[in-house]
PDB file of N, CA and C in Angstrom:
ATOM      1  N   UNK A 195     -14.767  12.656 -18.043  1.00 53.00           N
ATOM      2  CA  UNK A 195     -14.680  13.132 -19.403  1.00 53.00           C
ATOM      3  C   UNK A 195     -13.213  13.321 -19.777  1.00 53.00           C
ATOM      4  N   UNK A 196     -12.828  12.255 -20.930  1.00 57.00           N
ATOM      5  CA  UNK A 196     -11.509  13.096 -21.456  1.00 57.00           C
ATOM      6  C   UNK A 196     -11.125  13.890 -22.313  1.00 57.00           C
ATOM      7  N   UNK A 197     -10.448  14.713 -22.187  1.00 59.00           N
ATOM      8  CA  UNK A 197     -10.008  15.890 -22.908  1.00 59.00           C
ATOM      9  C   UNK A 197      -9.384  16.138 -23.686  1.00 59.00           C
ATOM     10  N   UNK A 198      -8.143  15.020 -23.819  1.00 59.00           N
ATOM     11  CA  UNK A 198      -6.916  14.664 -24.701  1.00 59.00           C
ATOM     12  C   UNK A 198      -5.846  15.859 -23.446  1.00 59.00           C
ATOM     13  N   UNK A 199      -5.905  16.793 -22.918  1.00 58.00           N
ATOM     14  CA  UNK A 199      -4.748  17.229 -22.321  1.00 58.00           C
ATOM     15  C   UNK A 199      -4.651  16.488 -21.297  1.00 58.00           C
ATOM     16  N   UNK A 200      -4.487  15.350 -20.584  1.00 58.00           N
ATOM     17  CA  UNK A 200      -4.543  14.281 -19.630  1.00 58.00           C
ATOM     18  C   UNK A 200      -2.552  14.157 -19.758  1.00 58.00           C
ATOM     19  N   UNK A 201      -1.739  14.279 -20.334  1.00 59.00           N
ATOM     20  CA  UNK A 201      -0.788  14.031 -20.389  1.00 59.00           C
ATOM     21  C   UNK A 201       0.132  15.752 -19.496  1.00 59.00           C
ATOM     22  N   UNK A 202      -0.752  16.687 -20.062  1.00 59.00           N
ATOM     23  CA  UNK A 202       0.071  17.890 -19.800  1.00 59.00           C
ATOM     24  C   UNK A 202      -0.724  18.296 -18.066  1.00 59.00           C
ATOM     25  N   UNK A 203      -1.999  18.146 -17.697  1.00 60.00           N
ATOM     26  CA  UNK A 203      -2.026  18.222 -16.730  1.00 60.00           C
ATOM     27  C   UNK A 203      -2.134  17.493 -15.944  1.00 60.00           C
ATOM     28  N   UNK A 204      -1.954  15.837 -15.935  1.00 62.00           N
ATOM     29  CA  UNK A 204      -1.604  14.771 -15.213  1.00 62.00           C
ATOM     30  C   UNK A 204      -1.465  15.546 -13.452  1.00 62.00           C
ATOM     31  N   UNK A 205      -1.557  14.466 -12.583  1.00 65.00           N
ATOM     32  CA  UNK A 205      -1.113  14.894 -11.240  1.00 65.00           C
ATOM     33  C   UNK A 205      -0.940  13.421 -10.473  1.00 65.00           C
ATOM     34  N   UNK A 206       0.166  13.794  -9.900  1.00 70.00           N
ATOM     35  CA  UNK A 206       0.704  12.334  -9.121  1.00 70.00           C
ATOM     36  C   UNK A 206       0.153  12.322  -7.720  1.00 70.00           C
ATOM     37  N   UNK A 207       0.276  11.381  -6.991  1.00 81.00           N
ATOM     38  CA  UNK A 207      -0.150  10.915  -5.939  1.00 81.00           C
ATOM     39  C   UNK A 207       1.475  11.337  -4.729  1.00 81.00           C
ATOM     40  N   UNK A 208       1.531  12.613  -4.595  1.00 85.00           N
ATOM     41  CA  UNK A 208       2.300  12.860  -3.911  1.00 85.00           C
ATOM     42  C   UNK A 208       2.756  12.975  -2.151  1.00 85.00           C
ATOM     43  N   UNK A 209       1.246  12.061  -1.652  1.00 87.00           N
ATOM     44  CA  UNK A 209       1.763  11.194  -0.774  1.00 87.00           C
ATOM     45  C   UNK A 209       2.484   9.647  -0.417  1.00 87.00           C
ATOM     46  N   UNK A 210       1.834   9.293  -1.170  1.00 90.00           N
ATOM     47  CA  UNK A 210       2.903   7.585  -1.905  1.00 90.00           C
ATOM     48  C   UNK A 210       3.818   7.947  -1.805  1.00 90.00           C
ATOM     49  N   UNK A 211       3.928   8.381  -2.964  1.00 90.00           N
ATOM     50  CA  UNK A 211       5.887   8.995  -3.768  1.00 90.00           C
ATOM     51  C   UNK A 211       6.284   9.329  -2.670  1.00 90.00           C
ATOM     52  N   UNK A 212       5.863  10.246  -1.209  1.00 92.00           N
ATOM     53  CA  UNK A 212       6.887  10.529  -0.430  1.00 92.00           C
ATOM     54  C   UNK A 212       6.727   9.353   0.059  1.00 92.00           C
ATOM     55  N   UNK A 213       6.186   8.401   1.059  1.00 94.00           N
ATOM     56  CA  UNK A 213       6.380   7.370   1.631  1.00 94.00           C
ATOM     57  C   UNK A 213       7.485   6.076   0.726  1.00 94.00           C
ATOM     58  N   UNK A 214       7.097   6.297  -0.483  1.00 94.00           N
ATOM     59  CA  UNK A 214       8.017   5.351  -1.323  1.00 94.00           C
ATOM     60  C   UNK A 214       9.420   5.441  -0.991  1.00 94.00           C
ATOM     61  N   UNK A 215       9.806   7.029  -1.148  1.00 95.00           N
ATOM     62  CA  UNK A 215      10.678   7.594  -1.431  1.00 95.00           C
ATOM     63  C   UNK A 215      11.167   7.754  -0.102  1.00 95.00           C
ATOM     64  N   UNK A 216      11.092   7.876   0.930  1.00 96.00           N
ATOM     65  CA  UNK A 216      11.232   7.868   2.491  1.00 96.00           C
ATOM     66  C   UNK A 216      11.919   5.834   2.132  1.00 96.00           C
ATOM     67  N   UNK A 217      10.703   5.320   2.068  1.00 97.00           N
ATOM     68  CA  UNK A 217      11.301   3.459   2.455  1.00 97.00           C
ATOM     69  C   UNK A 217      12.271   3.243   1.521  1.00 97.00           C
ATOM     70  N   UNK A 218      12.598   3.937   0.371  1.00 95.00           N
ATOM     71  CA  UNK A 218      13.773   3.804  -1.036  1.00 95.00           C
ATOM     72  C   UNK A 218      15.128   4.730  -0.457  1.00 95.00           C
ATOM     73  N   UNK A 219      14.832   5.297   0.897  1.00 96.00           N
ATOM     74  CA  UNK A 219      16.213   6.699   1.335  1.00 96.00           C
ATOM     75  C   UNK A 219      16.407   5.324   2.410  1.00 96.00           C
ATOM     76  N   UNK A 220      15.805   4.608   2.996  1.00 97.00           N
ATOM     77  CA  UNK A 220      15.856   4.330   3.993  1.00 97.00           C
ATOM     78  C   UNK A 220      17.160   2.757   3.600  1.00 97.00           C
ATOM     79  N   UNK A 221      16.396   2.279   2.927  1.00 97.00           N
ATOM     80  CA  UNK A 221      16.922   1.120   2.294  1.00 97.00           C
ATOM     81  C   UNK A 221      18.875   1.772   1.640  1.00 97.00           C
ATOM     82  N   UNK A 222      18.927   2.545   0.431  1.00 96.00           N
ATOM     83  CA  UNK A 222      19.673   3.464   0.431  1.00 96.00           C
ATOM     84  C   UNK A 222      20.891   3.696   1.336  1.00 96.00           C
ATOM     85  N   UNK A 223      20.608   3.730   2.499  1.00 97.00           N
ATOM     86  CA  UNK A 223      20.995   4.498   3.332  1.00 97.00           C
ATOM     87  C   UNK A 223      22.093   2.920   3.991  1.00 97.00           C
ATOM     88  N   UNK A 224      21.418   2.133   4.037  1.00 97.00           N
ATOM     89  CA  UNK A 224      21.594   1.008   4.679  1.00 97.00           C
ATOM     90  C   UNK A 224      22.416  -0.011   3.965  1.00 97.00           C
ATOM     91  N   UNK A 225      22.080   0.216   2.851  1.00 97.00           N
ATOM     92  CA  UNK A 225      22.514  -0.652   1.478  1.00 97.00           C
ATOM     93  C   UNK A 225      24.375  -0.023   1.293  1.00 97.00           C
ATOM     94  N   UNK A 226      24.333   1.093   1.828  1.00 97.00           N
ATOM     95  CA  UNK A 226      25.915   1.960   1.626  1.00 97.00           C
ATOM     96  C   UNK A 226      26.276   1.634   2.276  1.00 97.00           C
ATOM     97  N   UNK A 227      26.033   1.438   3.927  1.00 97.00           N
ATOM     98  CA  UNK A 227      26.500   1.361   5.321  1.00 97.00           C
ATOM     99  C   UNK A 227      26.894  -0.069   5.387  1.00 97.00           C
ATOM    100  N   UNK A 228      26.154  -1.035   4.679  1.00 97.00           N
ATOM    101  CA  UNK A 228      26.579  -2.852   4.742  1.00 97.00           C
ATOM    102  C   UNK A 228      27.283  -3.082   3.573  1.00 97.00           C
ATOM    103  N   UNK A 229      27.501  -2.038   2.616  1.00 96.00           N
ATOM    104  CA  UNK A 229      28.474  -2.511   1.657  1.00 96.00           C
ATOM    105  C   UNK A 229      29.720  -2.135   2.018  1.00 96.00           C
ATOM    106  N   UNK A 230      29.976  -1.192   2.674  1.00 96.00           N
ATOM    107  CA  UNK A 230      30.657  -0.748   2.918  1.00 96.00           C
ATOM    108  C   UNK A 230      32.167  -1.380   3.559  1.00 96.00           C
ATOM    109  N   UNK A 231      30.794  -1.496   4.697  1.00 96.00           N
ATOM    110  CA  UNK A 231      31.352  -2.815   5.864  1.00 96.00           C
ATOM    111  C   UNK A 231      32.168  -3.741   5.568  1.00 96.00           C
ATOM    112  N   UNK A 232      31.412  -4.217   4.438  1.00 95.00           N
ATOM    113  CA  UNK A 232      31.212  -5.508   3.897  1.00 95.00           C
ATOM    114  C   UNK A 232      32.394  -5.625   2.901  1.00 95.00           C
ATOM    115  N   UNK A 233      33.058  -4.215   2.855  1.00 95.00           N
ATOM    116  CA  UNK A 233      34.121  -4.538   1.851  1.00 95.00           C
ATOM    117  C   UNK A 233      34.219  -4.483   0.152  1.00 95.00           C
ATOM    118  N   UNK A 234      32.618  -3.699  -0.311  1.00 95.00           N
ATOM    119  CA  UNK A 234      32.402  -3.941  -1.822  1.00 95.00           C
ATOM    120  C   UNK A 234      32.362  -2.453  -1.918  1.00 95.00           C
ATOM    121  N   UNK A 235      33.035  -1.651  -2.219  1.00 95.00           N
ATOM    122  CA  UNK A 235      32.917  -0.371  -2.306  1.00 95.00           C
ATOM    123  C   UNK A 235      32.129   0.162  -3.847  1.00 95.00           C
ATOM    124  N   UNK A 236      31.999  -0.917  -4.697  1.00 96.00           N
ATOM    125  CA  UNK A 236      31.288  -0.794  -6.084  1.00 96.00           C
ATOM    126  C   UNK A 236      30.115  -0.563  -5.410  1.00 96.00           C
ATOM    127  N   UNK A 237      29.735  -1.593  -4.902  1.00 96.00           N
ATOM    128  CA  UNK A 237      28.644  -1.536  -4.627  1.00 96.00           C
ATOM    129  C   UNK A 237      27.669  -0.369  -3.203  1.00 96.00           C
ATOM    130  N   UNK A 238      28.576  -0.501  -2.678  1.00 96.00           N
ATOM    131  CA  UNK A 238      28.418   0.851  -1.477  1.00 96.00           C
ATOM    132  C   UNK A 238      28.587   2.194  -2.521  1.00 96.00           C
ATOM    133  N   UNK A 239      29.306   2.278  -3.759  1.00 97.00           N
ATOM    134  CA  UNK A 239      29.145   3.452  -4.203  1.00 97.00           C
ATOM    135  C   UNK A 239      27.628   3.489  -5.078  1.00 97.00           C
ATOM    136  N   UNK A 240      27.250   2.479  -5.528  1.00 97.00           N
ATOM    137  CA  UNK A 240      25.774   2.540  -6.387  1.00 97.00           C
ATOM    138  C   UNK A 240      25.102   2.845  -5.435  1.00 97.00           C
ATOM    139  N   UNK A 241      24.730   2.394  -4.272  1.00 96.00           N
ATOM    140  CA  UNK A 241      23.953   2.818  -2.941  1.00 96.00           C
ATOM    141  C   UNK A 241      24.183   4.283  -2.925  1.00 96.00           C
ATOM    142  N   UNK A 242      25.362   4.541  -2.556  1.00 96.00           N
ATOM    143  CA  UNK A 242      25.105   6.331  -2.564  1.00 96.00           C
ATOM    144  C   UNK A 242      24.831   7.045  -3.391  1.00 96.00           C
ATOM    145  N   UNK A 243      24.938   6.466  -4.614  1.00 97.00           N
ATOM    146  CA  UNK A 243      24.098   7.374  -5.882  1.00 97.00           C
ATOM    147  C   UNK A 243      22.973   7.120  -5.740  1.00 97.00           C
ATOM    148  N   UNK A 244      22.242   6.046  -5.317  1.00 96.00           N
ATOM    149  CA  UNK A 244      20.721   5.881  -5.346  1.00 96.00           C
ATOM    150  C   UNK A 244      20.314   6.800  -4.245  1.00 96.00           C
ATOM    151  N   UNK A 245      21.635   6.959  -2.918  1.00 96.00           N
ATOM    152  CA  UNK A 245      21.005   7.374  -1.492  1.00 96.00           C
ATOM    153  C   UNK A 245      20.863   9.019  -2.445  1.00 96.00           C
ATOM    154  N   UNK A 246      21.575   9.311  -3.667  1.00 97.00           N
ATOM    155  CA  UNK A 246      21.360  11.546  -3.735  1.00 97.00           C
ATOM    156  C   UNK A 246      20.435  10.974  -4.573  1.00 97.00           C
ATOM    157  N   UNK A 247      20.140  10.506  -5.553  1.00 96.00           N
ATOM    158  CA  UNK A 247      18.613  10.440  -6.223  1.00 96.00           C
ATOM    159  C   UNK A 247      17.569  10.106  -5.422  1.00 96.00           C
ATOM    160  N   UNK A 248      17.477  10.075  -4.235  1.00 96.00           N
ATOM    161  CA  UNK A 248      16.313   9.124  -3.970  1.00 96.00           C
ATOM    162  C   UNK A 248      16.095  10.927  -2.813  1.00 96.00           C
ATOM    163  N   UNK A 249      17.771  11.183  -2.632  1.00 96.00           N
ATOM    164  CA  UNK A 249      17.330  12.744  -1.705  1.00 96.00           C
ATOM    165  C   UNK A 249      16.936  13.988  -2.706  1.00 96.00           C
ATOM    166  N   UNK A 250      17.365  13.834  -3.836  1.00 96.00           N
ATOM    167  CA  UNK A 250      16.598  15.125  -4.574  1.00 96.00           C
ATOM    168  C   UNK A 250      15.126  14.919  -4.602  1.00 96.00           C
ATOM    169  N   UNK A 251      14.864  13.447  -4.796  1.00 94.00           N
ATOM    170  CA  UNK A 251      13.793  13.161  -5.328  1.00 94.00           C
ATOM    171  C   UNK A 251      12.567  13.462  -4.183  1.00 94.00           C
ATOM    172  N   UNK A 252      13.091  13.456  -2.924  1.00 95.00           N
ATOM    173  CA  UNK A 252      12.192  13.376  -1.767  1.00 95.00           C
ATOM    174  C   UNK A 252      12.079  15.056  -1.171  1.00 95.00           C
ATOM    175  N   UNK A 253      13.287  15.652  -1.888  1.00 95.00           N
ATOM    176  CA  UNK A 253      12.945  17.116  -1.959  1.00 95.00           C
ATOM    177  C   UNK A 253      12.606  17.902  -2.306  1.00 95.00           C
ATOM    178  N   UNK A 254      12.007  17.300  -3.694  1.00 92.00           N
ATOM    179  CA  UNK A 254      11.408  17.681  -4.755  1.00 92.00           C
ATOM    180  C   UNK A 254       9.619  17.792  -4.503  1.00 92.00           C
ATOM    181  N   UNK A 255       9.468  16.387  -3.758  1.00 91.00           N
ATOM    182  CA  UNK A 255       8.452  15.788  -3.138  1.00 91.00           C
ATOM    183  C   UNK A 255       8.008  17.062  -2.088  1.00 91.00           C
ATOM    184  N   UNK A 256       8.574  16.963  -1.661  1.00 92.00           N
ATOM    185  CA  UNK A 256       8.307  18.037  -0.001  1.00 92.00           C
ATOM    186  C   UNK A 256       8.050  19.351  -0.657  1.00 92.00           C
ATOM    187  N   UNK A 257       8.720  19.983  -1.545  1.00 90.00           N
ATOM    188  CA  UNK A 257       8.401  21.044  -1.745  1.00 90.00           C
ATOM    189  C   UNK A 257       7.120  21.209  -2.701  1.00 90.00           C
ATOM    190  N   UNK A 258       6.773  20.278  -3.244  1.00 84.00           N
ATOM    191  CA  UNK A 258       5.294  20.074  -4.352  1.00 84.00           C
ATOM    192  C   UNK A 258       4.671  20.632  -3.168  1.00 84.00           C
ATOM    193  N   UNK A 259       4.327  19.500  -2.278  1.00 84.00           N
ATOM    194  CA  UNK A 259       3.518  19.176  -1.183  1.00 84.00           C
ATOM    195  C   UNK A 259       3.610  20.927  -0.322  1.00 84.00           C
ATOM    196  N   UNK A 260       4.612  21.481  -0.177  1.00 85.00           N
ATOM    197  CA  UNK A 260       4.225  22.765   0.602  1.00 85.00           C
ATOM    198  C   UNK A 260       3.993  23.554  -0.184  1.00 85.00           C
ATOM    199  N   UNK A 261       3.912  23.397  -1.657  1.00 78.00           N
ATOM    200  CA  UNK A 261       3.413  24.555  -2.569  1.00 78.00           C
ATOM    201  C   UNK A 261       1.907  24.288  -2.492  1.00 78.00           C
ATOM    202  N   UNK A 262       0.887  23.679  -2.224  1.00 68.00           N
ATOM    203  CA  UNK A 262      -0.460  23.623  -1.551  1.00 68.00           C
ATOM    204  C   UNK A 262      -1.134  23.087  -2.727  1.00 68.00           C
ATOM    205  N   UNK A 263      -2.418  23.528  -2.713  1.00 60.00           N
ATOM    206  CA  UNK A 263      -3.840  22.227  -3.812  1.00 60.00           C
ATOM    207  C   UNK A 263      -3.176  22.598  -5.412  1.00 60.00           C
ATOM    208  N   UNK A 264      -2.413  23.312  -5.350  1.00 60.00           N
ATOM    209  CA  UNK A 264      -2.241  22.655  -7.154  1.00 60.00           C
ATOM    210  C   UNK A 264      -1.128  21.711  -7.535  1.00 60.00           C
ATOM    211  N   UNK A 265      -0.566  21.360  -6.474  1.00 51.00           N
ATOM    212  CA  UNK A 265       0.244  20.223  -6.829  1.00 51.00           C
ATOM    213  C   UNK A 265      -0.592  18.964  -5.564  1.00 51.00           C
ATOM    214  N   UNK A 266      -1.406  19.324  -4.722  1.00 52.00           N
ATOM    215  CA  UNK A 266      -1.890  18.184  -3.821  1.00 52.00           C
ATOM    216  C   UNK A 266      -3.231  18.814  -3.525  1.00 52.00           C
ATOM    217  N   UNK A 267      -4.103  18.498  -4.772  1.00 57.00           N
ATOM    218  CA  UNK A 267      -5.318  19.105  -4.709  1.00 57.00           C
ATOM    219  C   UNK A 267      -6.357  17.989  -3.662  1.00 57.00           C
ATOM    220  N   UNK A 268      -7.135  18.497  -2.508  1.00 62.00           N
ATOM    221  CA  UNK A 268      -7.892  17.271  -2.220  1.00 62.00           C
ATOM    222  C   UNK A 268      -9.480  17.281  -2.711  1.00 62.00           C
ATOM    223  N   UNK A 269     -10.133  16.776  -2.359  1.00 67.00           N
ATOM    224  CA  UNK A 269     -11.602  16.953  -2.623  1.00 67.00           C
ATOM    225  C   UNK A 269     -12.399  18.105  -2.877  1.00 67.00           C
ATOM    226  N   UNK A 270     -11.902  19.276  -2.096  1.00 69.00           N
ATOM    227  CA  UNK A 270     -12.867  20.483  -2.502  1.00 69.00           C
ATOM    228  C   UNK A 270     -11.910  20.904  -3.775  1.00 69.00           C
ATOM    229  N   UNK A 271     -11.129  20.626  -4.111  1.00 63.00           N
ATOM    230  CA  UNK A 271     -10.471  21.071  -5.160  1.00 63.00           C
ATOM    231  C   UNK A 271     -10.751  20.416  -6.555  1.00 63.00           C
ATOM    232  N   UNK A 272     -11.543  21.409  -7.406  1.00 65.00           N
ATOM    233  CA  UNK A 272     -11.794  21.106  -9.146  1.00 65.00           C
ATOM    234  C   UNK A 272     -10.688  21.155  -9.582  1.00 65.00           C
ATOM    235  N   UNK A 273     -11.009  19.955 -10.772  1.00 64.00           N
ATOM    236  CA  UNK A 273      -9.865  19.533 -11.726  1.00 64.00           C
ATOM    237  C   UNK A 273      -9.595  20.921 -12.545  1.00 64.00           C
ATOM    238  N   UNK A 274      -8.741  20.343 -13.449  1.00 63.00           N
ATOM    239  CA  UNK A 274      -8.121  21.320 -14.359  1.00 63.00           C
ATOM    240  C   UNK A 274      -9.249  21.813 -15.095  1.00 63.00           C
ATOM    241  N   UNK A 275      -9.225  23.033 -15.689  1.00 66.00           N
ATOM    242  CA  UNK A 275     -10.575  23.483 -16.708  1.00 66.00           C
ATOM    243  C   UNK A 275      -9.926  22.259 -18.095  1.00 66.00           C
ATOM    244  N   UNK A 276     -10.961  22.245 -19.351  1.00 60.00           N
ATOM    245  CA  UNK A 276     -10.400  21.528 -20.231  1.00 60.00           C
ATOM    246  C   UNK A 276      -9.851  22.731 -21.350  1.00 60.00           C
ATOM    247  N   UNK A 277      -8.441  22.537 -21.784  1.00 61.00           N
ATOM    248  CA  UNK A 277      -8.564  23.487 -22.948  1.00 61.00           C
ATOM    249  C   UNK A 277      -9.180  24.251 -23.838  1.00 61.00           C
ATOM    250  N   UNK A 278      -9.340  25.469 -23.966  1.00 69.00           N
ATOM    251  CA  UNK A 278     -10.463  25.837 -24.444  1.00 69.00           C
ATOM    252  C   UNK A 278     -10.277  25.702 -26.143  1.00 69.00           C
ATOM    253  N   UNK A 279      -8.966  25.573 -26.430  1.00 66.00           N
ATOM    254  CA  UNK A 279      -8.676  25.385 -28.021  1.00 66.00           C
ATOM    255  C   UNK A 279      -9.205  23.930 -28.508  1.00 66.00           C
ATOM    256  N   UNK A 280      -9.708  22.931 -27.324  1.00 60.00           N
ATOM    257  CA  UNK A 280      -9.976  21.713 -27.789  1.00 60.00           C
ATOM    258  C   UNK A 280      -8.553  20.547 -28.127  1.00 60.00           C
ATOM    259  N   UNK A 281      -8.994  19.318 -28.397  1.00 59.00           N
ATOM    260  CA  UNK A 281      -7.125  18.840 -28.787  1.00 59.00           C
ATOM    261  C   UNK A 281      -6.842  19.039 -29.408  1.00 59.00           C
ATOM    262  N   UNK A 282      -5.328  18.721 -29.522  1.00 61.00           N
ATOM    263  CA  UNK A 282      -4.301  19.308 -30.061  1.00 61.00           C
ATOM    264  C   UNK A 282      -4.699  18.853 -32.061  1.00 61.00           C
ATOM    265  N   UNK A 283      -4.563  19.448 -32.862  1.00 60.00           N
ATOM    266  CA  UNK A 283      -4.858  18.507 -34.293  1.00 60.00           C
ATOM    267  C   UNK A 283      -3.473  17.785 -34.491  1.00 60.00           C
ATOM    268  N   UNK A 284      -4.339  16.436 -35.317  1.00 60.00           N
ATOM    269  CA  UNK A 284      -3.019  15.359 -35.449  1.00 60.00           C
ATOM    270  C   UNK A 284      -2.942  15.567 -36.666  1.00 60.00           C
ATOM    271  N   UNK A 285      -1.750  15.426 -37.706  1.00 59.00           N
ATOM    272  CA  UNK A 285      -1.946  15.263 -39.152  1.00 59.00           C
ATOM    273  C   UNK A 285      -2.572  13.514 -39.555  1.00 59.00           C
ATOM    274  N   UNK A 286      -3.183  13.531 -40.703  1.00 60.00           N
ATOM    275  CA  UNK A 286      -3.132  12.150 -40.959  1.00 60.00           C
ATOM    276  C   UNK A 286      -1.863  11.610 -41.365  1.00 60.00           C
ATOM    277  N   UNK A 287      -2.460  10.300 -41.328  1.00 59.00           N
ATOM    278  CA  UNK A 287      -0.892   9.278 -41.639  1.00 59.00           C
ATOM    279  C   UNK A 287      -0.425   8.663 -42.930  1.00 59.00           C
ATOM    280  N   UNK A 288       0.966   8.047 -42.930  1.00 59.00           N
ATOM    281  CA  UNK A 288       1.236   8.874 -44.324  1.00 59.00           C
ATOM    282  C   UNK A 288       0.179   7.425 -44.869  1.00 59.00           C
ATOM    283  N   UNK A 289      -0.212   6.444 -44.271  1.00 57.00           N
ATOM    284  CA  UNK A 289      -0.617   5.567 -44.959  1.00 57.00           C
ATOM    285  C   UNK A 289      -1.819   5.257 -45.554  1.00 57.00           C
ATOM    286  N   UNK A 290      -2.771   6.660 -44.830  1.00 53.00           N
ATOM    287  CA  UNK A 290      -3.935   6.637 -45.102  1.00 53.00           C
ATOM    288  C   UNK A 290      -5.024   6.002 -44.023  1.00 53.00           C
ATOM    289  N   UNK A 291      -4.478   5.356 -42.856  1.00 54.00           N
ATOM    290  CA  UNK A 291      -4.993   4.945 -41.671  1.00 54.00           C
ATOM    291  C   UNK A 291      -5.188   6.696 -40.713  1.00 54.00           C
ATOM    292  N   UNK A 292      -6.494   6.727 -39.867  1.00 53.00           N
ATOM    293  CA  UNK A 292      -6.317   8.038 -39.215  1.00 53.00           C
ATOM    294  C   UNK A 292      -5.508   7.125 -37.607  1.00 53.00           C
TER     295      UNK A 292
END
């Protein structure tokens, strides 16, 4: 059943995202170390900006995950209740289409 709040209580798949995000640190990591080497420091520096986005991002991850079922709800865990105000009201449009 949808509810229309599907946008505000959305929930991600926050085991992926860490595995993603683990093989995207990993790559990262490697991508700095052979540019490096390699003599392109442009490019060894985009690697290390990807290597701190890819580490906030995986710490961000970890801590969802130890905050417990409301950010990594499994099976015994019910969805969100649905708003009890119902959706949000839209105005009509100016063209006369709803």
């Amino acid at each position: 059943m949808r509810t229309g709040s599907e946008p505000v209580t959305a929930r991600s798949a926050l085991r992926v995202r860490l595995w993603l995000s683990v093989w995207g640190l990993a790559w990262a990591v490697f991508g700095t170390a052979a540019f490096s080497l390699a003599g392109r420091p442009g490019w060894a520096a985009a690697c290390g900006v990807l290597w701190m986005v890819v580490t906030v991002d995986l710490t961000m991850i970890l801590r969802h995950l130890r905050q417990g079922p409301h950010y990594q709800p499994g099976p015994g865990v019910p969805p969100y209740r649905p708003p009890e105000s119902g959706p949000p009201f839209r105005s009509p449009s100016r063209h006369g289409r709803p």
